[in-house]
Amino acid sequence: MRHPALRDAAGTPFWLDRPQRPPHPPLRGAAEADLAVVGGGFSGLWTALLAKERDPGLDVVVLEGRRIGWAASGRNGGFCAGSLTHGLANGAERFPDEIETLEALGRENLDGIEDTLQRYTIRCGFERTGELSVATAPWQVPGLLEQQRLSERLGRRAELLDRDAIRAEVHGATYEAAVWDRDGTALLDPARLAWGLADACAALGVRFHEGTRVTGVSPAGAGLRLRTPDGSVTAAKVALGTGAFRSPLRRVRPFIVPVYDYALMTEPLTAGQLASIGWARRQGIADAANQFH
C-alpha cells in the first residue's frame, strides 16, 4: 500500500516522464551485422559508440527489448561518479593494492564521458559539481576524516567541512560534518544522456531496433545468431548489455544480482524555498549510512 504522503505522487520514473520520442522499428526478418549489441542502456550504447569510433566501417546493430534507456539507465539518481568501486572507502577496503590505479582509471573515465558529451553536443544537464559525503551522527565523523586523508593521498580534491561549514553550505541540515569531493562526481539527466548517446550512434550509422527482445543465442558459422520474436541477426561478434535483466546466455545468469534504488522527486521549488535551503552549488549529497545487506 502506498504511504499517505505519496498518495498524489506519480509512479512514472521522473527522467522518462516526458513526451514519447520517435520509436525505432522492431526487427522483422533476418539481418546481418559485424557487431550486434543486446541492450539499449548505457552499456550497450557506449559499446556501440566506441565500436564505431574505433572502426567507422563496422556495421553495428543495437537490439533493445523495450525502449532506449527504459531500464536502469533511465531510472537512477542522476549521479555520474568517477569511482569504479562504489566509493573510495569501499574500494580501499577491498582492493588496497590496486585502489590508486582504480581511482586514476575512474577519473580518466569521468573525463572521457565529459569529453564525449562535448564532442557530440549531448545536452543532458551535465554539471561537474562534485559530491558531499555527510555524517548524520557524531560517530560517523572519524570515518569521514579518514576518507578525506585517503582522498588527499590519492591526489583528489577533497575538503573536510566541520559542523558549521556544512550547515552553512546546506541550511537547516542535521549534518555533523562532510567531505566535499570537488570534481569526482557530476550530476546529469540519465534519460537525456541515453537518448543523446543513441542519437550520436545513429549519426555514425548504428542501426537500432526497439521492441526486439533477444530470446536465444546459437552458433552460426564463425559467428553467432541472435533469435528474436520476429526475426534474427547473424553477427561476427555479440556484446551483451542487458544489465540486471535476464541474460540470453544461461551460464551468465547466476552471476548477476540486481541492486535496487528508490528515487523520489519533489515538486519544483520556488525561488524562496531554494534560498531557504542554500545548496547553491548543487553538489550531490550522500550520507554515510551503509544500506547494503
Coordinates of C-alpha atoms in Angstrom, one line a residue:
M1 CA 0.0 0.0 0.0
R2 CA 1.3 3.5 -0.9
H3 CA 2.2 5.7 2.1
P4 CA -0.3 8.6 2.6
A5 CA 2.5 11.1 2.0
L6 CA 2.9 9.7 -1.5
R7 CA -0.7 9.3 -2.5
D8 CA -0.6 12.2 -5.0
A9 CA 2.8 11.2 -6.4
A10 CA 3.2 9.9 -10.0
G11 CA 4.6 6.4 -10.2
T12 CA 6.4 7.1 -13.6
P13 CA 10.2 7.4 -13.4
F14 CA 10.9 11.1 -13.4
W15 CA 13.5 11.2 -16.1
L16 CA 11.4 9.2 -18.5
D17 CA 8.2 11.2 -17.8
R18 CA 8.2 13.3 -20.9
P19 CA 6.7 13.1 -24.4
Q20 CA 7.4 9.9 -26.3
R21 CA 10.4 10.0 -28.5
P22 CA 10.0 8.6 -32.1
P23 CA 10.4 4.9 -31.7
H24 CA 12.9 2.8 -33.6
P25 CA 11.2 0.0 -35.6
P26 CA 11.2 -3.6 -34.3
L27 CA 13.3 -6.1 -36.2
R28 CA 11.4 -8.0 -38.8
G29 CA 13.1 -10.9 -40.7
A30 CA 16.7 -11.9 -40.9
A31 CA 19.6 -9.4 -40.7
E32 CA 23.3 -9.4 -40.6
A33 CA 25.9 -7.2 -38.8
D34 CA 29.6 -7.1 -37.9
L35 CA 28.6 -6.4 -34.2
A36 CA 25.3 -7.0 -32.6
V37 CA 24.7 -5.2 -29.2
V38 CA 22.0 -6.6 -26.9
G39 CA 20.5 -3.9 -24.7
G40 CA 19.8 -0.2 -25.3
G41 CA 21.1 1.2 -21.9
F42 CA 24.4 2.8 -21.1
S43 CA 26.4 -0.4 -21.5
G44 CA 25.0 -1.1 -24.9
L45 CA 25.1 2.5 -26.1
W46 CA 28.7 3.2 -25.1
T47 CA 29.7 -0.2 -26.6
A48 CA 28.1 0.8 -30.0
L49 CA 29.6 4.3 -29.9
L50 CA 33.1 3.2 -29.1
A51 CA 33.0 0.4 -31.7
K52 CA 32.0 2.9 -34.5
E53 CA 34.7 5.4 -33.3
R54 CA 37.4 2.8 -33.5
D55 CA 36.2 1.4 -36.8
P56 CA 33.8 3.7 -38.7
G57 CA 33.2 1.0 -41.3
L58 CA 31.9 -1.5 -38.8
D59 CA 28.2 -2.5 -39.3
V60 CA 26.7 -2.2 -35.8
V61 CA 23.1 -3.0 -34.8
V62 CA 21.5 -2.5 -31.3
L63 CA 18.6 -4.6 -30.2
E64 CA 16.5 -3.4 -27.3
G65 CA 13.6 -5.3 -25.7
R66 CA 11.7 -2.1 -24.7
R67 CA 12.8 1.5 -25.4
I68 CA 16.2 3.1 -25.4
G69 CA 17.1 4.0 -21.7
W70 CA 13.9 2.3 -20.4
A71 CA 15.5 0.2 -17.7
A72 CA 18.2 1.1 -15.0
S73 CA 19.8 3.7 -17.3
G74 CA 16.7 5.9 -17.2
R75 CA 15.7 5.2 -13.6
N76 CA 18.7 6.1 -11.4
G77 CA 19.6 9.0 -9.2
G78 CA 21.5 11.1 -11.8
F79 CA 24.9 10.8 -10.1
C80 CA 27.8 10.3 -12.6
A81 CA 30.7 9.3 -10.3
G82 CA 34.3 8.7 -11.1
S83 CA 34.6 5.8 -8.6
L84 CA 34.8 2.3 -10.1
T85 CA 34.4 0.7 -6.7
H86 CA 31.1 2.3 -5.4
G87 CA 33.0 4.7 -3.2
L88 CA 36.6 5.3 -2.1
A89 CA 36.3 3.6 1.3
N90 CA 34.7 0.5 -0.2
G91 CA 37.4 0.3 -2.8
A92 CA 40.3 0.8 -0.4
E93 CA 39.0 -1.9 1.9
R94 CA 38.6 -4.5 -0.8
F95 CA 41.4 -3.6 -3.3
P96 CA 44.1 -1.9 -1.1
D97 CA 46.9 -2.7 -3.5
E98 CA 45.0 -1.6 -6.6
I99 CA 43.0 1.4 -5.3
E100 CA 45.4 4.0 -6.6
T101 CA 45.1 2.6 -10.1
L102 CA 41.4 2.1 -9.9
E103 CA 40.9 5.7 -8.8
A104 CA 43.0 7.0 -11.6
L105 CA 41.1 4.9 -14.2
G106 CA 37.8 6.2 -12.7
R107 CA 38.8 9.8 -13.1
E108 CA 40.0 9.2 -16.6
N109 CA 36.7 7.6 -17.3
L110 CA 34.7 10.5 -16.0
D111 CA 36.9 12.9 -18.0
G112 CA 36.2 10.8 -21.1
I113 CA 32.4 10.9 -20.5
E114 CA 32.5 14.7 -20.3
D115 CA 34.7 14.9 -23.4
T116 CA 32.2 12.7 -25.3
L117 CA 29.2 14.9 -24.3
Q118 CA 31.0 17.9 -25.6
R119 CA 32.1 16.4 -28.9
Y120 CA 28.6 15.1 -29.7
T121 CA 26.8 18.1 -28.2
I122 CA 24.8 15.8 -25.9
R123 CA 22.7 18.1 -23.7
C124 CA 21.9 16.1 -20.6
G125 CA 22.4 18.7 -17.9
F126 CA 25.9 17.5 -17.1
E127 CA 27.3 19.6 -14.1
R128 CA 30.5 18.6 -12.5
T129 CA 29.5 19.9 -9.1
G130 CA 31.2 17.2 -7.0
E131 CA 29.7 15.3 -4.1
L132 CA 29.2 15.9 -0.4
S133 CA 29.6 12.8 1.8
V134 CA 27.9 13.8 5.0
A135 CA 27.8 12.5 8.6
T136 CA 24.3 12.5 10.2
A137 CA 25.6 11.3 13.6
P138 CA 28.8 12.2 15.6
W139 CA 30.2 8.7 15.4
Q140 CA 30.4 8.9 11.6
V141 CA 32.7 11.9 11.7
P142 CA 36.0 10.0 12.2
G143 CA 35.2 7.9 9.2
L144 CA 34.9 11.0 7.0
L145 CA 38.2 12.3 8.3
E146 CA 39.8 9.0 7.3
Q147 CA 38.1 9.3 3.9
Q148 CA 39.5 12.8 3.4
R149 CA 43.0 11.8 4.3
L150 CA 42.9 8.9 1.9
S151 CA 41.5 11.2 -0.8
E152 CA 44.4 13.6 -0.4
R153 CA 46.9 10.8 -0.5
L154 CA 45.5 9.7 -3.9
G155 CA 45.6 13.3 -5.2
R156 CA 41.9 14.0 -5.1
R157 CA 40.5 17.5 -4.3
A158 CA 38.6 16.6 -1.1
E159 CA 37.8 19.2 1.6
L160 CA 36.7 18.4 5.1
L161 CA 33.8 20.6 6.3
D162 CA 33.0 20.8 10.0
R163 CA 29.6 21.1 11.5
D164 CA 29.2 24.9 11.0
A165 CA 30.7 24.8 7.5
I166 CA 28.4 22.1 6.1
R167 CA 25.3 23.7 7.7
A168 CA 26.3 27.0 6.1
E169 CA 26.5 25.1 2.8
V170 CA 23.2 23.4 3.2
H171 CA 20.9 25.3 5.5
G172 CA 18.9 23.6 8.2
A173 CA 20.5 20.2 7.6
T174 CA 21.3 17.9 10.5
Y175 CA 24.8 17.1 9.3
E176 CA 27.7 16.9 11.7
A177 CA 30.5 17.1 9.1
A178 CA 31.1 16.4 5.4
V179 CA 33.8 15.7 2.9
W180 CA 33.4 17.6 -0.4
D181 CA 35.0 15.8 -3.3
R182 CA 35.0 18.8 -5.6
D183 CA 35.4 17.2 -9.1
G184 CA 34.9 13.4 -8.8
T185 CA 31.1 13.4 -9.4
A186 CA 28.8 15.1 -11.9
L187 CA 25.0 15.4 -11.9
L188 CA 23.1 14.8 -15.1
D189 CA 19.7 13.7 -16.6
P190 CA 20.3 10.0 -17.3
A191 CA 17.4 9.6 -19.7
R192 CA 18.6 12.5 -21.9
L193 CA 22.1 11.0 -21.7
A194 CA 20.9 7.7 -23.1
W195 CA 18.8 9.4 -25.8
G196 CA 21.8 11.6 -26.7
L197 CA 24.1 8.6 -27.0
A198 CA 21.6 6.9 -29.2
D199 CA 21.4 10.0 -31.5
A200 CA 25.2 10.1 -31.6
C201 CA 25.4 6.4 -32.5
A202 CA 22.7 6.8 -35.2
A203 CA 24.6 9.7 -36.8
L204 CA 27.6 7.4 -37.1
G205 CA 25.4 4.7 -38.8
V206 CA 24.4 2.4 -36.0
R207 CA 21.1 0.7 -36.6
F208 CA 18.5 0.4 -33.7
H209 CA 15.6 -1.9 -33.2
E210 CA 13.4 -1.3 -30.2
G211 CA 10.7 -3.7 -29.0
T212 CA 13.0 -6.5 -30.1
R213 CA 13.7 -9.0 -27.3
V214 CA 16.5 -11.5 -27.8
T215 CA 15.2 -14.9 -27.0
G216 CA 18.3 -17.0 -27.7
V217 CA 21.9 -17.2 -29.0
S218 CA 23.3 -20.0 -31.1
P219 CA 26.4 -20.6 -33.2
A220 CA 26.3 -19.6 -36.9
G221 CA 29.4 -20.5 -38.8
A222 CA 32.2 -18.3 -37.4
G223 CA 29.7 -16.0 -35.7
L224 CA 26.5 -16.1 -33.7
R225 CA 22.8 -15.9 -34.4
L226 CA 20.5 -13.9 -32.2
R227 CA 16.9 -15.0 -32.2
T228 CA 14.1 -12.5 -31.7
P229 CA 10.3 -13.0 -31.8
D230 CA 10.0 -11.8 -35.4
G231 CA 13.5 -12.3 -36.9
S232 CA 17.2 -12.9 -36.3
V233 CA 20.5 -11.2 -36.5
T234 CA 23.7 -13.1 -37.5
A235 CA 26.8 -11.3 -36.4
A236 CA 30.5 -11.9 -36.3
K237 CA 30.6 -10.6 -32.7
V238 CA 27.9 -10.0 -30.0
A239 CA 28.1 -7.7 -26.9
L240 CA 25.6 -8.3 -24.1
G241 CA 24.5 -5.2 -22.3
T242 CA 21.3 -6.5 -20.6
G243 CA 22.2 -5.2 -17.1
A244 CA 20.3 -6.8 -14.3
F245 CA 17.7 -8.4 -16.7
R246 CA 17.7 -11.9 -17.8
S247 CA 20.8 -12.7 -20.0
P248 CA 20.3 -14.6 -23.2
L249 CA 23.2 -16.8 -22.0
R250 CA 22.2 -19.2 -19.3
R251 CA 25.7 -19.6 -17.9
V252 CA 25.8 -15.8 -17.1
R253 CA 22.6 -15.6 -15.2
P254 CA 23.8 -16.9 -11.8
F255 CA 26.4 -14.1 -11.6
I256 CA 24.0 -11.2 -11.9
V257 CA 22.2 -9.8 -8.9
P258 CA 20.1 -6.6 -9.2
V259 CA 20.5 -3.9 -6.6
Y260 CA 17.6 -1.5 -6.3
D261 CA 17.4 2.2 -5.7
Y262 CA 14.4 4.3 -4.9
A263 CA 14.2 7.8 -6.3
L264 CA 11.8 10.4 -5.1
M265 CA 11.4 13.9 -6.7
T266 CA 9.8 16.9 -5.1
E267 CA 7.6 19.4 -7.0
P268 CA 9.7 22.3 -8.5
L269 CA 10.8 24.6 -5.7
T270 CA 10.1 28.4 -5.6
A271 CA 13.0 30.9 -5.5
G272 CA 12.2 31.5 -1.8
Q273 CA 12.3 27.8 -1.0
L274 CA 15.6 27.4 -2.8
A275 CA 17.1 30.3 -0.9
S276 CA 15.9 28.9 2.4
I277 CA 17.8 25.7 1.7
G278 CA 21.1 27.2 0.5
W279 CA 22.7 24.4 -1.5
A280 CA 23.6 27.0 -4.2
R281 CA 26.4 24.9 -5.6
R282 CA 24.2 21.9 -6.3
Q283 CA 26.6 19.2 -5.1
G284 CA 25.4 15.7 -5.0
I285 CA 24.8 14.7 -1.4
A286 CA 25.2 11.2 0.1
D287 CA 25.0 10.3 3.7
A288 CA 27.4 7.9 5.4
A289 CA 24.9 5.2 6.3
N290 CA 25.6 1.7 4.8
Q291 CA 22.3 0.3 3.4
F292 CA 23.8 -2.8 1.8
H293 CA 23.0 -6.3 3.1

